[in-house]
């Protein structure tokens, strides 16, 4: 009887020491590794590349809006205003990218610096107190920490896989916007030249100049519409990959946590109890 009691005490002590070692390693080793710049370098670089793309889109959108707003007669002003209003979407996308960069480091530190050690602590206390609440809390905290730690990298990787399929179209939007802006600027110079020399135009030539200006304005409006459509496509891709996909992944992981937290822990409890005896 005494021998059996010693064996139970020995197993419980060994499990407690193992949990303590895991907690210490989590705090002083793993938490530092997962928050190191090298560990998240690929993910951060991916977010930085997306941020640069968004900044370029915002800059070209501002330039295109300004160019269109300076067209004589305010014909292209409505399109210029719509392009200018896209700035709010770029701000939202940049905010989502910045939030993901912050969460990459913060979630890893919280998981292995606090959540996992707390789970180990509750497990150690349970070995000696035998309170089922402590056991369940330890199990659930450990599951929660691991799932949360995986959420951000998985969401970013999923977003990258989708973004890669549309990256060329987003980059093409920048090229199209710059090209359209150059053509609009060239048309504006033609307008200025026509206005400067209109006194020299007589007879049928006046009619030809008027017709040419009308055609040029129609061309500019069409270029503005094409630019606006290209921006809308690019924004749709960026919002889906930077905002929608991470939210969907977060919801999926939340459901996983809910399922795992609601499972019948009787078997796990039995195993945990037997090892602690």
GROMACS .gro file of C-alpha atoms in nm:
model
  277
    1UNK     CA    1   0.000   0.000   0.000
    2UNK     CA    2   0.280   0.238   0.095
    3UNK     CA    3   0.474   0.137  -0.214
    4UNK     CA    4   0.171   0.204  -0.435
    5UNK     CA    5   0.126   0.545  -0.272
    6UNK     CA    6   0.488   0.631  -0.340
    7UNK     CA    7   0.452   0.533  -0.707
    8UNK     CA    8   0.143   0.755  -0.741
    9UNK     CA    9   0.328   1.042  -0.577
   10UNK     CA   10   0.627   0.984  -0.803
   11UNK     CA   11   0.414   0.994  -1.122
   12UNK     CA   12   0.234   1.307  -1.007
   13UNK     CA   13   0.562   1.477  -0.926
   14UNK     CA   14   0.713   1.385  -1.263
   15UNK     CA   15   0.410   1.521  -1.447
   16UNK     CA   16   0.425   1.839  -1.241
   17UNK     CA   17   0.796   1.884  -1.318
   18UNK     CA   18   0.728   1.823  -1.689
   19UNK     CA   19   0.452   2.087  -1.690
   20UNK     CA   20   0.681   2.330  -1.507
   21UNK     CA   21   0.956   2.276  -1.763
   22UNK     CA   22   0.709   2.331  -2.048
   23UNK     CA   23   0.592   2.656  -1.885
   24UNK     CA   24   0.949   2.782  -1.838
   25UNK     CA   25   1.049   2.689  -2.193
   26UNK     CA   26   0.737   2.859  -2.325
   27UNK     CA   27   0.816   3.184  -2.140
   28UNK     CA   28   1.191   3.208  -2.183
   29UNK     CA   29   1.252   3.027  -2.513
   30UNK     CA   30   0.948   2.982  -2.737
   31UNK     CA   31   0.801   3.328  -2.674
   32UNK     CA   32   1.130   3.489  -2.777
   33UNK     CA   33   1.161   3.271  -3.086
   34UNK     CA   34   0.810   3.340  -3.218
   35UNK     CA   35   0.848   3.715  -3.168
   36UNK     CA   36   1.191   3.736  -3.331
   37UNK     CA   37   1.200   3.927  -3.664
   38UNK     CA   38   1.355   3.629  -3.845
   39UNK     CA   39   1.073   3.396  -3.742
   40UNK     CA   40   0.805   3.612  -3.905
   41UNK     CA   41   1.022   3.761  -4.180
   42UNK     CA   42   0.839   3.600  -4.473
   43UNK     CA   43   0.497   3.697  -4.340
   44UNK     CA   44   0.602   4.055  -4.263
   45UNK     CA   45   0.762   4.093  -4.606
   46UNK     CA   46   0.440   3.976  -4.767
   47UNK     CA   47   0.241   4.237  -4.575
   48UNK     CA   48   0.498   4.506  -4.658
   49UNK     CA   49   0.474   4.427  -5.029
   50UNK     CA   50   0.096   4.455  -5.012
   51UNK     CA   51   0.130   4.783  -4.823
   52UNK     CA   52   0.357   4.926  -5.095
   53UNK     CA   53   0.103   4.825  -5.359
   54UNK     CA   54  -0.178   4.998  -5.170
   55UNK     CA   55   0.033   5.313  -5.131
   56UNK     CA   56   0.104   5.318  -5.504
   57UNK     CA   57  -0.265   5.278  -5.581
   58UNK     CA   58  -0.351   5.563  -5.344
   59UNK     CA   59  -0.088   5.789  -5.501
   60UNK     CA   60  -0.198   5.718  -5.859
   61UNK     CA   61  -0.563   5.763  -5.757
   62UNK     CA   62  -0.487   6.107  -5.617
   63UNK     CA   63  -0.294   6.204  -5.930
   64UNK     CA   64  -0.568   6.076  -6.161
   65UNK     CA   65  -0.837   6.259  -5.965
   66UNK     CA   66  -0.641   6.584  -5.981
   67UNK     CA   67  -0.580   6.550  -6.355
   68UNK     CA   68  -0.947   6.484  -6.428
   69UNK     CA   69  -1.066   6.771  -6.208
   70UNK     CA   70  -0.862   7.019  -6.415
   71UNK     CA   71  -1.036   6.935  -6.742
   72UNK     CA   72  -1.217   7.244  -6.880
   73UNK     CA   73  -1.593   7.252  -6.832
   74UNK     CA   74  -1.596   7.021  -6.526
   75UNK     CA   75  -1.708   6.738  -6.753
   76UNK     CA   76  -1.485   6.486  -6.575
   77UNK     CA   77  -1.536   6.629  -6.224
   78UNK     CA   78  -1.791   6.361  -6.114
   79UNK     CA   79  -1.545   6.085  -6.206
   80UNK     CA   80  -1.260   6.274  -6.037
   81UNK     CA   81  -1.469   6.301  -5.718
   82UNK     CA   82  -1.551   5.929  -5.723
   83UNK     CA   83  -1.183   5.840  -5.760
   84UNK     CA   84  -1.096   6.079  -5.475
   85UNK     CA   85  -1.353   5.908  -5.251
   86UNK     CA   86  -1.166   5.579  -5.290
   87UNK     CA   87  -0.910   5.713  -5.041
   88UNK     CA   88  -1.121   5.590  -4.750
   89UNK     CA   89  -1.101   5.232  -4.882
   90UNK     CA   90  -0.722   5.253  -4.909
   91UNK     CA   91  -0.706   5.372  -4.547
   92UNK     CA   92  -0.915   5.074  -4.433
   93UNK     CA   93  -0.692   4.831  -4.623
   94UNK     CA   94  -0.374   4.988  -4.482
   95UNK     CA   95  -0.524   4.969  -4.133
   96UNK     CA   96  -0.600   4.599  -4.178
   97UNK     CA   97  -0.244   4.532  -4.298
   98UNK     CA   98  -0.096   4.723  -4.004
   99UNK     CA   99  -0.321   4.535  -3.759
  100UNK     CA  100  -0.208   4.201  -3.900
  101UNK     CA  101   0.159   4.303  -3.860
  102UNK     CA  102   0.097   4.395  -3.496
  103UNK     CA  103  -0.095   4.076  -3.421
  104UNK     CA  104   0.181   3.857  -3.566
  105UNK     CA  105   0.414   3.947  -3.280
  106UNK     CA  106   0.157   4.016  -3.007
  107UNK     CA  107  -0.036   3.689  -3.043
  108UNK     CA  108   0.280   3.478  -3.028
  109UNK     CA  109   0.399   3.660  -2.717
  110UNK     CA  110   0.062   3.632  -2.543
  111UNK     CA  111   0.026   3.265  -2.631
  112UNK     CA  112   0.366   3.142  -2.516
  113UNK     CA  113   0.437   3.412  -2.261
  114UNK     CA  114   0.108   3.387  -2.072
  115UNK     CA  115  -0.159   3.146  -2.199
  116UNK     CA  116   0.048   2.826  -2.222
  117UNK     CA  117   0.228   2.889  -1.888
  118UNK     CA  118  -0.109   2.956  -1.722
  119UNK     CA  119  -0.242   2.629  -1.864
  120UNK     CA  120   0.060   2.446  -1.722
  121UNK     CA  121   0.013   2.616  -1.386
  122UNK     CA  122  -0.351   2.508  -1.364
  123UNK     CA  123  -0.242   2.156  -1.464
  124UNK     CA  124   0.015   2.146  -1.183
  125UNK     CA  125  -0.234   2.271  -0.927
  126UNK     CA  126  -0.488   2.012  -1.044
  127UNK     CA  127  -0.240   1.730  -0.978
  128UNK     CA  128  -0.254   1.811  -0.609
  129UNK     CA  129  -0.602   1.966  -0.567
  130UNK     CA  130  -0.795   1.727  -0.793
  131UNK     CA  131  -1.047   1.994  -0.896
  132UNK     CA  132  -1.210   1.920  -1.231
  133UNK     CA  133  -1.253   2.292  -1.301
  134UNK     CA  134  -0.876   2.339  -1.294
  135UNK     CA  135  -0.823   2.042  -1.523
  136UNK     CA  136  -1.078   2.165  -1.779
  137UNK     CA  137  -0.939   2.517  -1.762
  138UNK     CA  138  -0.587   2.391  -1.824
  139UNK     CA  139  -0.694   2.187  -2.127
  140UNK     CA  140  -0.904   2.465  -2.275
  141UNK     CA  141  -0.637   2.732  -2.222
  142UNK     CA  142  -0.379   2.517  -2.399
  143UNK     CA  143  -0.613   2.454  -2.693
  144UNK     CA  144  -0.712   2.820  -2.707
  145UNK     CA  145  -0.351   2.941  -2.707
  146UNK     CA  146  -0.239   2.709  -2.986
  147UNK     CA  147  -0.542   2.783  -3.205
  148UNK     CA  148  -0.508   3.160  -3.160
  149UNK     CA  149  -0.138   3.141  -3.240
  150UNK     CA  150  -0.215   2.961  -3.566
  151UNK     CA  151  -0.498   3.195  -3.671
  152UNK     CA  152  -0.296   3.495  -3.794
  153UNK     CA  153  -0.032   3.304  -3.998
  154UNK     CA  154  -0.300   3.083  -4.154
  155UNK     CA  155  -0.518   3.381  -4.245
  156UNK     CA  156  -0.226   3.569  -4.401
  157UNK     CA  157  -0.110   3.261  -4.593
  158UNK     CA  158  -0.463   3.202  -4.722
  159UNK     CA  159  -0.489   3.568  -4.825
  160UNK     CA  160  -0.153   3.546  -5.005
  161UNK     CA  161  -0.261   3.240  -5.202
  162UNK     CA  162  -0.569   3.424  -5.326
  163UNK     CA  163  -0.384   3.754  -5.378
  164UNK     CA  164  -0.119   3.587  -5.594
  165UNK     CA  165  -0.390   3.493  -5.844
  166UNK     CA  166  -0.494   3.858  -5.881
  167UNK     CA  167  -0.164   4.035  -5.811
  168UNK     CA  168  -0.092   4.094  -6.180
  169UNK     CA  169  -0.431   4.261  -6.230
  170UNK     CA  170  -0.373   4.488  -5.929
  171UNK     CA  171  -0.030   4.588  -6.058
  172UNK     CA  172  -0.178   4.640  -6.402
  173UNK     CA  173  -0.425   4.886  -6.248
  174UNK     CA  174  -0.132   5.108  -6.148
  175UNK     CA  175   0.010   5.094  -6.500
  176UNK     CA  176  -0.329   5.169  -6.658
  177UNK     CA  177  -0.388   5.459  -6.420
  178UNK     CA  178  -0.048   5.612  -6.496
  179UNK     CA  179  -0.095   5.566  -6.869
  180UNK     CA  180  -0.443   5.721  -6.862
  181UNK     CA  181  -0.312   6.013  -6.656
  182UNK     CA  182  -0.039   6.079  -6.913
  183UNK     CA  183  -0.294   6.078  -7.193
  184UNK     CA  184  -0.525   6.309  -6.999
  185UNK     CA  185  -0.236   6.549  -6.935
  186UNK     CA  186  -0.154   6.544  -7.306
  187UNK     CA  187  -0.516   6.627  -7.392
  188UNK     CA  188  -0.511   6.914  -7.143
  189UNK     CA  189  -0.211   7.063  -7.326
  190UNK     CA  190  -0.403   7.038  -7.652
  191UNK     CA  191  -0.693   7.223  -7.494
  192UNK     CA  192  -0.462   7.499  -7.376
  193UNK     CA  193  -0.309   7.531  -7.721
  194UNK     CA  194  -0.650   7.546  -7.886
  195UNK     CA  195  -0.770   7.813  -7.642
  196UNK     CA  196  -0.455   8.017  -7.701
  197UNK     CA  197  -0.487   8.020  -8.080
  198UNK     CA  198  -0.863   8.029  -8.121
  199UNK     CA  199  -0.852   8.387  -8.257
  200UNK     CA  200  -0.654   8.260  -8.552
  201UNK     CA  201  -0.918   8.000  -8.638
  202UNK     CA  202  -1.165   8.106  -8.907
  203UNK     CA  203  -1.438   7.955  -9.120
  204UNK     CA  204  -1.473   7.579  -9.132
  205UNK     CA  205  -1.160   7.528  -8.926
  206UNK     CA  206  -1.343   7.660  -8.620
  207UNK     CA  207  -1.597   7.383  -8.663
  208UNK     CA  208  -1.321   7.125  -8.695
  209UNK     CA  209  -1.150   7.249  -8.379
  210UNK     CA  210  -1.478   7.238  -8.184
  211UNK     CA  211  -1.542   6.884  -8.303
  212UNK     CA  212  -1.188   6.781  -8.210
  213UNK     CA  213  -1.221   6.925  -7.861
  214UNK     CA  214  -1.552   6.744  -7.814
  215UNK     CA  215  -1.395   6.415  -7.920
  216UNK     CA  216  -1.099   6.473  -7.691
  217UNK     CA  217  -1.326   6.538  -7.395
  218UNK     CA  218  -1.521   6.220  -7.470
  219UNK     CA  219  -1.192   6.031  -7.482
  220UNK     CA  220  -1.085   6.177  -7.148
  221UNK     CA  221  -1.415   6.086  -6.986
  222UNK     CA  222  -1.378   5.730  -7.119
  223UNK     CA  223  -1.023   5.712  -6.982
  224UNK     CA  224  -1.151   5.836  -6.647
  225UNK     CA  225  -1.423   5.571  -6.642
  226UNK     CA  226  -1.172   5.300  -6.729
  227UNK     CA  227  -0.941   5.422  -6.451
  228UNK     CA  228  -1.225   5.422  -6.198
  229UNK     CA  229  -1.330   5.069  -6.298
  230UNK     CA  230  -0.970   4.946  -6.265
  231UNK     CA  231  -0.944   5.097  -5.917
  232UNK     CA  232  -1.270   4.935  -5.809
  233UNK     CA  233  -1.145   4.594  -5.922
  234UNK     CA  234  -0.815   4.640  -5.739
  235UNK     CA  235  -0.988   4.759  -5.422
  236UNK     CA  236  -1.225   4.462  -5.431
  237UNK     CA  237  -0.929   4.222  -5.448
  238UNK     CA  238  -0.741   4.399  -5.168
  239UNK     CA  239  -1.044   4.418  -4.939
  240UNK     CA  240  -1.117   4.048  -4.986
  241UNK     CA  241  -0.755   3.940  -4.930
  242UNK     CA  242  -0.670   4.188  -4.652
  243UNK     CA  243  -0.999   4.216  -4.464
  244UNK     CA  244  -1.257   3.952  -4.557
  245UNK     CA  245  -1.034   3.641  -4.569
  246UNK     CA  246  -0.872   3.707  -4.227
  247UNK     CA  247  -1.217   3.755  -4.076
  248UNK     CA  248  -1.344   3.432  -4.232
  249UNK     CA  249  -1.039   3.241  -4.105
  250UNK     CA  250  -1.090   3.393  -3.760
  251UNK     CA  251  -1.455   3.280  -3.762
  252UNK     CA  252  -1.351   2.929  -3.871
  253UNK     CA  253  -1.097   2.904  -3.591
  254UNK     CA  254  -1.353   3.043  -3.346
  255UNK     CA  255  -1.587   2.761  -3.447
  256UNK     CA  256  -1.304   2.512  -3.403
  257UNK     CA  257  -1.240   2.646  -3.053
  258UNK     CA  258  -1.610   2.628  -2.973
  259UNK     CA  259  -1.628   2.267  -3.092
  260UNK     CA  260  -1.317   2.167  -2.901
  261UNK     CA  261  -1.434   2.346  -2.587
  262UNK     CA  262  -1.772   2.181  -2.600
  263UNK     CA  263  -1.644   1.829  -2.650
  264UNK     CA  264  -1.700   1.569  -2.382
  265UNK     CA  265  -1.379   1.579  -2.183
  266UNK     CA  266  -1.462   1.270  -1.980
  267UNK     CA  267  -1.203   1.057  -2.158
  268UNK     CA  268  -0.935   1.324  -2.131
  269UNK     CA  269  -1.024   1.371  -1.766
  270UNK     CA  270  -0.989   0.999  -1.702
  271UNK     CA  271  -0.649   0.983  -1.871
  272UNK     CA  272  -0.529   1.295  -1.691
  273UNK     CA  273  -0.652   1.160  -1.357
  274UNK     CA  274  -0.492   0.819  -1.406
  275UNK     CA  275  -0.156   0.976  -1.487
  276UNK     CA  276  -0.179   1.193  -1.181
  277UNK     CA  277  -0.247   0.907  -0.949
   0.00000   0.00000   0.00000
